[in-house]
């Protein structure tokens, strides 16, 4: 079976490529725009094709003779122009779908995001049908728009699915947890609110096992989006503190009221947009909400239709992260 993984310079795509390449049943092809992709897989039996999926001709070429596409590529973030997010998340997905249809790809597995749900309040047990009155930012909006294209393309010939994993963590994480730890170590991380907010994490190992399982789940389970998490929420600030203790980083930090900080973040966002700043401001509403508000997902659909059984806990995934950090 020939598998194409897009966005393989990222945490999820790169981890998946390395995992699947150890199985001789698969032939793995990866793409990415960054030249570093050629170095990332030097010691693995993986075919690397550097290029930009915004180019339809490139999308057509890399999907030739492919059985399954796992689409991890995209632009994440909380700042920037809508046009940039639209190109990277919607147009690239559109190109990939057209190429997959042209080249008779059997399945397309789209890695989406529960960021689409965010509404700046505590949100518990959210199911896949929920949508906020307005999307929190360009990233959330374009990830949802890309999902719609994926699901509209679903049919017997090209079966599609979207997965919405929440806060993916584990060995090789070079984004979420390292960023929080760096902020804490430099004294820039502030606890917003009372610190009791519950959040869902997703072990990268749980996610990778599910993605592979989606290669063969029944067609009836395809054609929709699924929430993914470890299924056992944690207090965000307890997780951060436990990591800090393990790394001998001080857990001392200032505690600030949510309403005050959110008010300042909204004001700062308006000012920065008016000034048309290119660089992402340090204080924005979405990151403040993520740090202060609860967000947990209902994963019943994934358990029922995809036979999803998360086997690794958040604590075990964090131990994997710490072990990989010490090894590097």
mmCIF file of C-alpha atoms in Angstrom:
data_model
loop_
_atom_site.group_PDB
_atom_site.id
_atom_site.type_symbol
_atom_site.label_atom_id
_atom_site.label_comp_id
_atom_site.label_asym_id
_atom_site.label_seq_id
_atom_site.Cartn_x
_atom_site.Cartn_y
_atom_site.Cartn_z
ATOM 1 C CA UNK A 1 0.000 0.000 0.000
ATOM 2 C CA UNK A 2 1.404 3.383 -1.024
ATOM 3 C CA UNK A 3 0.841 6.217 1.469
ATOM 4 C CA UNK A 4 1.375 9.948 0.844
ATOM 5 C CA UNK A 5 1.830 12.116 3.949
ATOM 6 C CA UNK A 6 1.665 15.887 3.463
ATOM 7 C CA UNK A 7 3.162 18.341 5.928
ATOM 8 C CA UNK A 8 5.780 15.817 6.986
ATOM 9 C CA UNK A 9 8.054 18.481 8.501
ATOM 10 C CA UNK A 10 5.435 18.883 11.242
ATOM 11 C CA UNK A 11 5.090 16.874 14.451
ATOM 12 C CA UNK A 12 2.145 14.664 13.430
ATOM 13 C CA UNK A 13 3.153 14.108 9.787
ATOM 14 C CA UNK A 14 6.793 13.405 10.626
ATOM 15 C CA UNK A 15 5.925 11.019 13.454
ATOM 16 C CA UNK A 16 3.468 9.146 11.255
ATOM 17 C CA UNK A 17 5.934 8.783 8.383
ATOM 18 C CA UNK A 18 8.625 7.325 10.644
ATOM 19 C CA UNK A 19 6.169 4.946 12.328
ATOM 20 C CA UNK A 20 4.696 3.608 9.089
ATOM 21 C CA UNK A 21 8.081 3.310 7.356
ATOM 22 C CA UNK A 22 9.026 0.501 9.745
ATOM 23 C CA UNK A 23 6.218 -1.622 8.270
ATOM 24 C CA UNK A 24 7.200 -3.306 4.997
ATOM 25 C CA UNK A 25 3.536 -3.410 3.943
ATOM 26 C CA UNK A 26 3.718 0.321 3.272
ATOM 27 C CA UNK A 27 5.593 2.458 0.776
ATOM 28 C CA UNK A 28 5.833 5.940 2.260
ATOM 29 C CA UNK A 29 6.039 9.194 0.296
ATOM 30 C CA UNK A 30 6.248 12.524 2.123
ATOM 31 C CA UNK A 31 5.981 16.146 1.024
ATOM 32 C CA UNK A 32 6.830 19.473 2.588
ATOM 33 C CA UNK A 33 7.770 22.977 1.467
ATOM 34 C CA UNK A 34 10.749 23.328 3.789
ATOM 35 C CA UNK A 35 14.124 22.095 2.565
ATOM 36 C CA UNK A 36 14.697 20.530 6.001
ATOM 37 C CA UNK A 37 12.365 17.712 4.973
ATOM 38 C CA UNK A 38 15.259 16.103 3.094
ATOM 39 C CA UNK A 39 17.298 15.842 6.302
ATOM 40 C CA UNK A 40 14.424 14.657 8.504
ATOM 41 C CA UNK A 41 14.103 11.240 6.856
ATOM 42 C CA UNK A 42 17.672 10.406 5.809
ATOM 43 C CA UNK A 43 17.766 7.267 7.938
ATOM 44 C CA UNK A 44 14.326 5.979 6.970
ATOM 45 C CA UNK A 45 13.048 4.135 3.852
ATOM 46 C CA UNK A 46 10.913 7.091 2.825
ATOM 47 C CA UNK A 47 10.619 8.874 -0.527
ATOM 48 C CA UNK A 48 10.870 12.647 -0.032
ATOM 49 C CA UNK A 49 9.409 15.103 -2.553
ATOM 50 C CA UNK A 50 9.926 18.750 -1.656
ATOM 51 C CA UNK A 51 7.425 21.194 -3.087
ATOM 52 C CA UNK A 52 4.324 23.327 -2.628
ATOM 53 C CA UNK A 53 0.862 21.752 -2.761
ATOM 54 C CA UNK A 54 -0.561 25.169 -3.706
ATOM 55 C CA UNK A 55 0.780 24.247 -7.166
ATOM 56 C CA UNK A 56 -1.846 21.989 -8.778
ATOM 57 C CA UNK A 57 0.744 20.354 -11.036
ATOM 58 C CA UNK A 58 2.821 19.392 -7.969
ATOM 59 C CA UNK A 59 -0.274 17.993 -6.216
ATOM 60 C CA UNK A 60 -1.075 15.933 -9.299
ATOM 61 C CA UNK A 61 2.466 14.571 -9.446
ATOM 62 C CA UNK A 62 2.817 13.539 -5.790
ATOM 63 C CA UNK A 63 -0.567 11.759 -5.704
ATOM 64 C CA UNK A 64 0.209 9.660 -8.773
ATOM 65 C CA UNK A 65 0.031 5.922 -7.925
ATOM 66 C CA UNK A 66 -0.930 6.676 -4.294
ATOM 67 C CA UNK A 67 -3.516 4.587 -2.425
ATOM 68 C CA UNK A 68 -4.061 6.733 0.675
ATOM 69 C CA UNK A 69 -3.327 10.398 1.414
ATOM 70 C CA UNK A 70 -2.877 11.592 4.997
ATOM 71 C CA UNK A 71 -3.164 15.368 4.825
ATOM 72 C CA UNK A 72 -1.261 17.004 7.694
ATOM 73 C CA UNK A 73 -0.065 20.120 5.863
ATOM 74 C CA UNK A 74 -1.436 23.537 6.740
ATOM 75 C CA UNK A 75 -0.817 26.926 8.287
ATOM 76 C CA UNK A 76 -1.450 27.166 12.028
ATOM 77 C CA UNK A 77 -1.324 30.287 14.158
ATOM 78 C CA UNK A 78 -3.307 33.124 15.667
ATOM 79 C CA UNK A 79 -2.090 36.041 13.553
ATOM 80 C CA UNK A 80 -1.813 36.934 9.900
ATOM 81 C CA UNK A 81 -3.923 37.637 6.832
ATOM 82 C CA UNK A 82 -6.965 35.560 5.935
ATOM 83 C CA UNK A 83 -5.600 35.164 2.405
ATOM 84 C CA UNK A 84 -2.509 33.363 3.717
ATOM 85 C CA UNK A 85 -4.560 30.923 5.791
ATOM 86 C CA UNK A 86 -6.997 30.414 2.924
ATOM 87 C CA UNK A 87 -4.199 29.534 0.512
ATOM 88 C CA UNK A 88 -2.426 27.140 2.890
ATOM 89 C CA UNK A 89 -5.487 25.444 4.382
ATOM 90 C CA UNK A 90 -8.321 25.680 1.859
ATOM 91 C CA UNK A 91 -6.709 25.963 -1.581
ATOM 92 C CA UNK A 92 -4.070 23.337 -0.814
ATOM 93 C CA UNK A 93 -6.812 20.962 0.344
ATOM 94 C CA UNK A 94 -8.819 21.705 -2.797
ATOM 95 C CA UNK A 95 -5.799 20.972 -4.993
ATOM 96 C CA UNK A 96 -5.105 17.758 -3.132
ATOM 97 C CA UNK A 97 -8.702 16.574 -3.488
ATOM 98 C CA UNK A 98 -8.712 17.265 -7.235
ATOM 99 C CA UNK A 99 -5.409 15.459 -7.627
ATOM 100 C CA UNK A 100 -6.642 12.509 -5.551
ATOM 101 C CA UNK A 101 -9.770 12.229 -7.712
ATOM 102 C CA UNK A 102 -7.710 12.437 -10.898
ATOM 103 C CA UNK A 103 -5.258 9.763 -9.747
ATOM 104 C CA UNK A 104 -7.828 7.363 -8.257
ATOM 105 C CA UNK A 105 -6.631 7.665 -4.660
ATOM 106 C CA UNK A 106 -8.811 5.437 -2.468
ATOM 107 C CA UNK A 107 -8.875 7.385 0.798
ATOM 108 C CA UNK A 108 -8.020 10.871 2.075
ATOM 109 C CA UNK A 109 -7.510 11.311 5.819
ATOM 110 C CA UNK A 110 -7.582 14.999 6.728
ATOM 111 C CA UNK A 111 -6.007 16.169 9.995
ATOM 112 C CA UNK A 112 -8.218 19.014 11.148
ATOM 113 C CA UNK A 113 -8.502 20.809 14.502
ATOM 114 C CA UNK A 114 -10.974 21.329 17.371
ATOM 115 C CA UNK A 115 -9.856 24.969 17.293
ATOM 116 C CA UNK A 116 -12.994 25.482 15.214
ATOM 117 C CA UNK A 117 -15.055 25.136 18.433
ATOM 118 C CA UNK A 118 -13.372 27.879 20.448
ATOM 119 C CA UNK A 119 -15.823 30.549 21.681
ATOM 120 C CA UNK A 120 -13.895 32.179 24.574
ATOM 121 C CA UNK A 121 -15.899 30.405 27.310
ATOM 122 C CA UNK A 122 -15.559 27.139 29.244
ATOM 123 C CA UNK A 123 -16.612 24.315 26.890
ATOM 124 C CA UNK A 124 -17.136 20.786 28.191
ATOM 125 C CA UNK A 125 -17.960 17.557 26.325
ATOM 126 C CA UNK A 126 -18.265 19.259 22.912
ATOM 127 C CA UNK A 127 -19.548 17.008 20.148
ATOM 128 C CA UNK A 128 -18.772 17.270 16.451
ATOM 129 C CA UNK A 129 -22.018 19.086 15.567
ATOM 130 C CA UNK A 130 -21.173 22.199 17.589
ATOM 131 C CA UNK A 131 -20.148 25.403 15.817
ATOM 132 C CA UNK A 132 -19.577 28.804 17.443
ATOM 133 C CA UNK A 133 -21.539 31.857 16.274
ATOM 134 C CA UNK A 134 -18.315 33.169 14.755
ATOM 135 C CA UNK A 135 -14.925 31.512 14.337
ATOM 136 C CA UNK A 136 -12.243 32.689 16.751
ATOM 137 C CA UNK A 137 -9.642 33.432 14.069
ATOM 138 C CA UNK A 138 -8.583 32.804 10.456
ATOM 139 C CA UNK A 139 -6.993 29.473 11.333
ATOM 140 C CA UNK A 140 -10.205 28.065 12.824
ATOM 141 C CA UNK A 141 -12.314 29.364 9.959
ATOM 142 C CA UNK A 142 -10.101 27.966 7.202
ATOM 143 C CA UNK A 143 -9.675 24.579 8.895
ATOM 144 C CA UNK A 144 -13.465 24.288 8.915
ATOM 145 C CA UNK A 145 -13.705 25.432 5.303
ATOM 146 C CA UNK A 146 -11.129 22.801 4.335
ATOM 147 C CA UNK A 147 -13.124 20.153 6.196
ATOM 148 C CA UNK A 148 -16.221 21.054 4.205
ATOM 149 C CA UNK A 149 -14.348 20.486 0.949
ATOM 150 C CA UNK A 150 -13.077 17.128 2.218
ATOM 151 C CA UNK A 151 -16.550 15.934 3.177
ATOM 152 C CA UNK A 152 -18.167 17.185 -0.025
ATOM 153 C CA UNK A 153 -15.623 15.110 -1.965
ATOM 154 C CA UNK A 154 -16.504 11.887 -0.135
ATOM 155 C CA UNK A 155 -17.908 9.075 -2.266
ATOM 156 C CA UNK A 156 -17.252 5.389 -2.875
ATOM 157 C CA UNK A 157 -14.336 6.115 -5.209
ATOM 158 C CA UNK A 158 -12.568 8.604 -2.895
ATOM 159 C CA UNK A 159 -13.516 8.001 0.716
ATOM 160 C CA UNK A 160 -12.676 10.898 3.022
ATOM 161 C CA UNK A 161 -12.525 11.569 6.756
ATOM 162 C CA UNK A 162 -11.434 14.408 9.058
ATOM 163 C CA UNK A 163 -9.902 13.948 12.505
ATOM 164 C CA UNK A 164 -9.920 16.733 15.106
ATOM 165 C CA UNK A 165 -7.212 15.854 17.661
ATOM 166 C CA UNK A 166 -6.930 18.131 20.699
ATOM 167 C CA UNK A 167 -3.479 19.275 21.934
ATOM 168 C CA UNK A 168 -1.267 16.520 20.492
ATOM 169 C CA UNK A 169 1.679 15.667 22.757
ATOM 170 C CA UNK A 170 4.430 13.071 23.073
ATOM 171 C CA UNK A 171 7.940 12.259 21.906
ATOM 172 C CA UNK A 172 9.053 14.717 19.250
ATOM 173 C CA UNK A 173 6.652 17.522 20.170
ATOM 174 C CA UNK A 174 8.487 20.676 19.138
ATOM 175 C CA UNK A 175 5.643 23.135 19.509
ATOM 176 C CA UNK A 176 2.982 23.027 22.228
ATOM 177 C CA UNK A 177 4.780 21.816 25.358
ATOM 178 C CA UNK A 178 8.222 23.285 24.523
ATOM 179 C CA UNK A 179 6.631 26.698 23.966
ATOM 180 C CA UNK A 180 4.890 26.614 27.360
ATOM 181 C CA UNK A 181 8.052 25.433 29.104
ATOM 182 C CA UNK A 182 10.153 28.143 27.463
ATOM 183 C CA UNK A 183 7.682 30.808 28.565
ATOM 184 C CA UNK A 184 7.671 29.440 32.124
ATOM 185 C CA UNK A 185 11.454 29.235 32.262
ATOM 186 C CA UNK A 186 11.825 32.814 31.041
ATOM 187 C CA UNK A 187 9.237 34.114 33.514
ATOM 188 C CA UNK A 188 6.806 35.146 30.763
ATOM 189 C CA UNK A 189 4.082 32.549 31.434
ATOM 190 C CA UNK A 190 1.205 33.943 33.510
ATOM 191 C CA UNK A 191 -1.566 31.852 35.032
ATOM 192 C CA UNK A 192 -4.832 33.288 33.745
ATOM 193 C CA UNK A 193 -7.821 32.576 35.975
ATOM 194 C CA UNK A 194 -7.983 30.170 38.915
ATOM 195 C CA UNK A 195 -5.938 27.390 37.292
ATOM 196 C CA UNK A 196 -8.713 24.794 37.555
ATOM 197 C CA UNK A 197 -9.522 24.654 33.821
ATOM 198 C CA UNK A 198 -9.847 21.148 32.377
ATOM 199 C CA UNK A 199 -8.413 20.343 28.956
ATOM 200 C CA UNK A 200 -8.090 17.314 26.717
ATOM 201 C CA UNK A 201 -4.731 16.186 25.384
ATOM 202 C CA UNK A 202 -4.091 13.599 22.663
ATOM 203 C CA UNK A 203 -1.109 11.278 22.836
ATOM 204 C CA UNK A 204 0.597 11.251 19.456
ATOM 205 C CA UNK A 205 0.803 7.451 19.761
ATOM 206 C CA UNK A 206 -2.981 7.215 20.166
ATOM 207 C CA UNK A 207 -3.471 9.458 17.140
ATOM 208 C CA UNK A 208 -1.007 7.586 14.921
ATOM 209 C CA UNK A 209 -2.644 4.244 15.740
ATOM 210 C CA UNK A 210 -6.034 5.695 14.838
ATOM 211 C CA UNK A 211 -4.794 7.188 11.555
ATOM 212 C CA UNK A 212 -3.438 3.793 10.534
ATOM 213 C CA UNK A 213 -6.724 2.185 11.550
ATOM 214 C CA UNK A 214 -8.541 4.627 9.254
ATOM 215 C CA UNK A 215 -6.815 2.962 6.302
ATOM 216 C CA UNK A 216 -9.254 0.079 6.700
ATOM 217 C CA UNK A 217 -12.312 1.180 8.726
ATOM 218 C CA UNK A 218 -15.640 0.410 7.011
ATOM 219 C CA UNK A 219 -16.766 2.839 4.332
ATOM 220 C CA UNK A 220 -19.843 3.645 6.451
ATOM 221 C CA UNK A 221 -17.560 5.236 9.057
ATOM 222 C CA UNK A 222 -16.019 7.604 6.514
ATOM 223 C CA UNK A 223 -17.410 10.886 5.221
ATOM 224 C CA UNK A 224 -17.492 12.872 8.475
ATOM 225 C CA UNK A 225 -15.372 14.497 11.183
ATOM 226 C CA UNK A 226 -14.362 12.946 14.514
ATOM 227 C CA UNK A 227 -13.155 14.420 17.788
ATOM 228 C CA UNK A 228 -9.986 12.773 19.077
ATOM 229 C CA UNK A 229 -8.401 12.957 22.544
ATOM 230 C CA UNK A 230 -7.082 10.679 25.284
ATOM 231 C CA UNK A 231 -10.589 10.726 26.733
ATOM 232 C CA UNK A 232 -9.527 11.680 30.253
ATOM 233 C CA UNK A 233 -9.247 15.458 30.821
ATOM 234 C CA UNK A 234 -6.506 17.000 32.966
ATOM 235 C CA UNK A 235 -6.101 20.326 34.729
ATOM 236 C CA UNK A 236 -3.860 22.232 32.326
ATOM 237 C CA UNK A 237 -1.824 24.000 34.990
ATOM 238 C CA UNK A 238 -1.220 20.768 36.923
ATOM 239 C CA UNK A 239 0.231 19.212 33.770
ATOM 240 C CA UNK A 240 2.470 22.236 33.191
ATOM 241 C CA UNK A 241 3.647 22.192 36.828
ATOM 242 C CA UNK A 242 4.386 18.459 36.765
ATOM 243 C CA UNK A 243 6.539 18.923 33.675
ATOM 244 C CA UNK A 244 8.339 21.863 35.252
ATOM 245 C CA UNK A 245 9.113 19.834 38.375
ATOM 246 C CA UNK A 246 10.490 16.997 36.221
ATOM 247 C CA UNK A 247 12.789 19.471 34.454
ATOM 248 C CA UNK A 248 13.781 21.417 37.575
ATOM 249 C CA UNK A 249 12.016 24.534 36.305
ATOM 250 C CA UNK A 250 10.452 26.806 38.912
ATOM 251 C CA UNK A 251 6.650 26.646 39.065
ATOM 252 C CA UNK A 252 6.352 30.190 40.409
ATOM 253 C CA UNK A 253 4.369 32.563 38.206
ATOM 254 C CA UNK A 254 2.072 35.528 38.444
ATOM 255 C CA UNK A 255 -1.667 34.873 38.564
ATOM 256 C CA UNK A 256 -3.940 37.288 36.733
ATOM 257 C CA UNK A 257 -7.762 37.593 36.501
ATOM 258 C CA UNK A 258 -9.224 36.307 33.242
ATOM 259 C CA UNK A 259 -11.590 39.224 32.596
ATOM 260 C CA UNK A 260 -8.772 41.773 32.912
ATOM 261 C CA UNK A 261 -6.326 39.931 30.665
ATOM 262 C CA UNK A 262 -8.950 39.078 28.040
ATOM 263 C CA UNK A 263 -10.038 42.713 27.926
ATOM 264 C CA UNK A 264 -6.452 43.811 27.375
ATOM 265 C CA UNK A 265 -5.923 41.093 24.744
ATOM 266 C CA UNK A 266 -8.970 42.200 22.737
ATOM 267 C CA UNK A 267 -7.871 45.813 22.896
ATOM 268 C CA UNK A 268 -4.327 44.896 21.900
ATOM 269 C CA UNK A 269 -5.603 42.862 18.952
ATOM 270 C CA UNK A 270 -7.629 45.820 17.660
ATOM 271 C CA UNK A 271 -4.685 48.191 17.981
ATOM 272 C CA UNK A 272 -2.249 45.784 16.308
ATOM 273 C CA UNK A 273 -4.651 45.168 13.424
ATOM 274 C CA UNK A 274 -5.150 48.897 12.960
ATOM 275 C CA UNK A 275 -1.377 49.306 12.838
ATOM 276 C CA UNK A 276 -1.165 46.325 10.433
ATOM 277 C CA UNK A 277 1.633 44.688 12.392
ATOM 278 C CA UNK A 278 3.219 41.734 10.618
ATOM 279 C CA UNK A 279 4.721 40.005 13.660
ATOM 280 C CA UNK A 280 2.355 38.140 15.973
ATOM 281 C CA UNK A 281 1.628 40.181 19.134
ATOM 282 C CA UNK A 282 2.400 38.541 22.473
ATOM 283 C CA UNK A 283 -1.096 39.250 23.869
ATOM 284 C CA UNK A 284 -4.035 37.919 21.842
ATOM 285 C CA UNK A 285 -7.498 36.583 22.813
ATOM 286 C CA UNK A 286 -7.166 33.015 21.475
ATOM 287 C CA UNK A 287 -4.027 32.022 23.438
ATOM 288 C CA UNK A 288 -5.505 33.629 26.579
ATOM 289 C CA UNK A 289 -8.685 31.576 26.183
ATOM 290 C CA UNK A 290 -6.680 28.377 25.625
ATOM 291 C CA UNK A 291 -4.725 28.985 28.841
ATOM 292 C CA UNK A 292 -7.717 30.003 30.958
ATOM 293 C CA UNK A 293 -10.803 28.152 29.730
ATOM 294 C CA UNK A 294 -11.758 24.493 29.885
ATOM 295 C CA UNK A 295 -12.198 22.591 26.629
ATOM 296 C CA UNK A 296 -13.030 18.893 26.589
ATOM 297 C CA UNK A 297 -14.291 16.810 23.686
ATOM 298 C CA UNK A 298 -16.893 14.093 23.368
ATOM 299 C CA UNK A 299 -15.139 11.206 21.582
ATOM 300 C CA UNK A 300 -18.048 8.738 21.594
ATOM 301 C CA UNK A 301 -18.357 8.805 17.793
ATOM 302 C CA UNK A 302 -14.705 7.849 17.276
ATOM 303 C CA UNK A 303 -15.079 4.997 19.767
ATOM 304 C CA UNK A 304 -18.267 3.756 18.134
ATOM 305 C CA UNK A 305 -17.503 4.096 14.436
ATOM 306 C CA UNK A 306 -13.698 3.989 14.283
ATOM 307 C CA UNK A 307 -13.175 1.508 17.147
ATOM 308 C CA UNK A 308 -10.930 4.145 18.716
ATOM 309 C CA UNK A 309 -9.370 2.930 21.948
ATOM 310 C CA UNK A 310 -6.897 5.417 23.436
ATOM 311 C CA UNK A 311 -4.319 3.264 25.204
ATOM 312 C CA UNK A 312 -1.754 5.863 26.270
ATOM 313 C CA UNK A 313 -2.528 8.365 29.024
ATOM 314 C CA UNK A 314 -1.502 12.006 29.074
ATOM 315 C CA UNK A 315 1.012 11.212 31.809
ATOM 316 C CA UNK A 316 2.606 8.453 29.721
ATOM 317 C CA UNK A 317 2.790 10.740 26.685
ATOM 318 C CA UNK A 318 4.455 13.397 28.836
ATOM 319 C CA UNK A 319 7.024 10.833 30.007
ATOM 320 C CA UNK A 320 7.731 10.022 26.341
ATOM 321 C CA UNK A 321 8.194 13.744 25.688
ATOM 322 C CA UNK A 322 10.614 14.084 28.616
ATOM 323 C CA UNK A 323 12.575 10.989 27.540
ATOM 324 C CA UNK A 324 12.921 12.299 23.962
ATOM 325 C CA UNK A 325 13.973 15.706 25.289
ATOM 326 C CA UNK A 326 16.716 14.149 27.409
ATOM 327 C CA UNK A 327 17.862 11.964 24.491
ATOM 328 C CA UNK A 328 18.219 14.870 22.049
#
